[in-house]
């Protein structure tokens, strides 16, 4: 199918309520016409993490209005939309129910097709909306709920090459911040503190570095941070800065090793790929030190490094709309209205399940 397509996207899998209208032209070029995201950060920050029941209620309160806002920004009504795409997993089940049921209701009322989208597929395909990337490419998803290195072969064709065997990377940042008394979410706070710290003061572990498998592990790092903090109590502001800088350095070295091996494997499997690329997605992609590490690694290996604008790296509905458009354009069937939300839904159904694979309430 190569016609001009317009879709309404809905995202409610975690703590962002989002709606977007995205169009794909005959040449395959995507344009975001309306994109609104409402973060629930304030509702959850007092608890130091996302509270599922609060999240679900907040989605119910906000979603209808956000959909109207996205349509208004696009200067459209539901009559102008060709289809609806709603996240149906993985994520917190209460929020997924809110978004998917809303999508179903609109699809039923307007007699338009519904695409039940995997949230991770949204992250995986975003770079084709922003950077017109060709398949295949590698995607590193580093968020509060996931740390995965995925081979993106095509629409609906994903191979998970590596995942965390314990904490997600964002979770490691959040836990490190918490035990150092820094605010939630921890990533930005740790990065800020690290800027004035000595990265060589502590040598933290770099788990799995040197191993052939492409998995990640971050829980040992968090434990080492706790022990370091306890060993120098009372911890001064400078100590906190030094710990954060040393933590970030350990993460950076770990990514260098793990992703470096991933790039090598990509070269071996696709020796003829004309423009090999690594795409980054997820909130941790905001970290400037880690971004620089990945950029440098890609430069050294002659890979293109693609980091979509931050608002499209973190949770949003434009990526869900785009995943729906990609499925439509590839001629893949829409979903039945009987489709159910799934709190767990691996992108690569063939990948072995890994115990405790970095799912904090399945936040992606
Ligand atoms: O993708 P995201 O916005 O939400 C989901 O997890 O779904 O990612 C949030 C995660 C949090 O763990 C947060 O601490 C982390 O991304 N994060 C960062 C930075 N900004 C956000 N981690 C490291 N450095 C940052 N600057
Ligand atoms: Zn996500």
PDB file of N, CA and C and ligand atoms in Angstrom, residues 119 123 315 364, ligand 2:
ATOM      1  N   UNK A 119       4.407  -1.380  22.316  1.00  0.00           N
ATOM      2  CA  UNK A 119       5.112  -0.157  22.709  1.00  0.00           C
ATOM      3  C   UNK A 119       6.590  -0.191  22.273  1.00  0.00           C
ATOM      4  N   UNK A 123       9.105   2.316  19.852  1.00  0.00           N
ATOM      5  CA  UNK A 123      10.478   2.801  20.061  1.00  0.00           C
ATOM      6  C   UNK A 123      11.379   2.355  18.905  1.00  0.00           C
ATOM      7  N   UNK A 315       8.600   8.243  26.109  1.00  0.00           N
ATOM      8  CA  UNK A 315       7.281   7.750  25.713  1.00  0.00           C
ATOM      9  C   UNK A 315       6.427   8.854  25.099  1.00  0.00           C
ATOM     10  N   UNK A 364       8.174   0.531  30.167  1.00  0.00           N
ATOM     11  CA  UNK A 364       9.062   0.476  29.002  1.00  0.00           C
ATOM     12  C   UNK A 364       9.673   1.816  28.748  1.00  0.00           C
TER      13      UNK A 364
HETATM   14 ZN1  LIG B   2       8.958   3.415  26.517  1.00  0.00          ZN
END
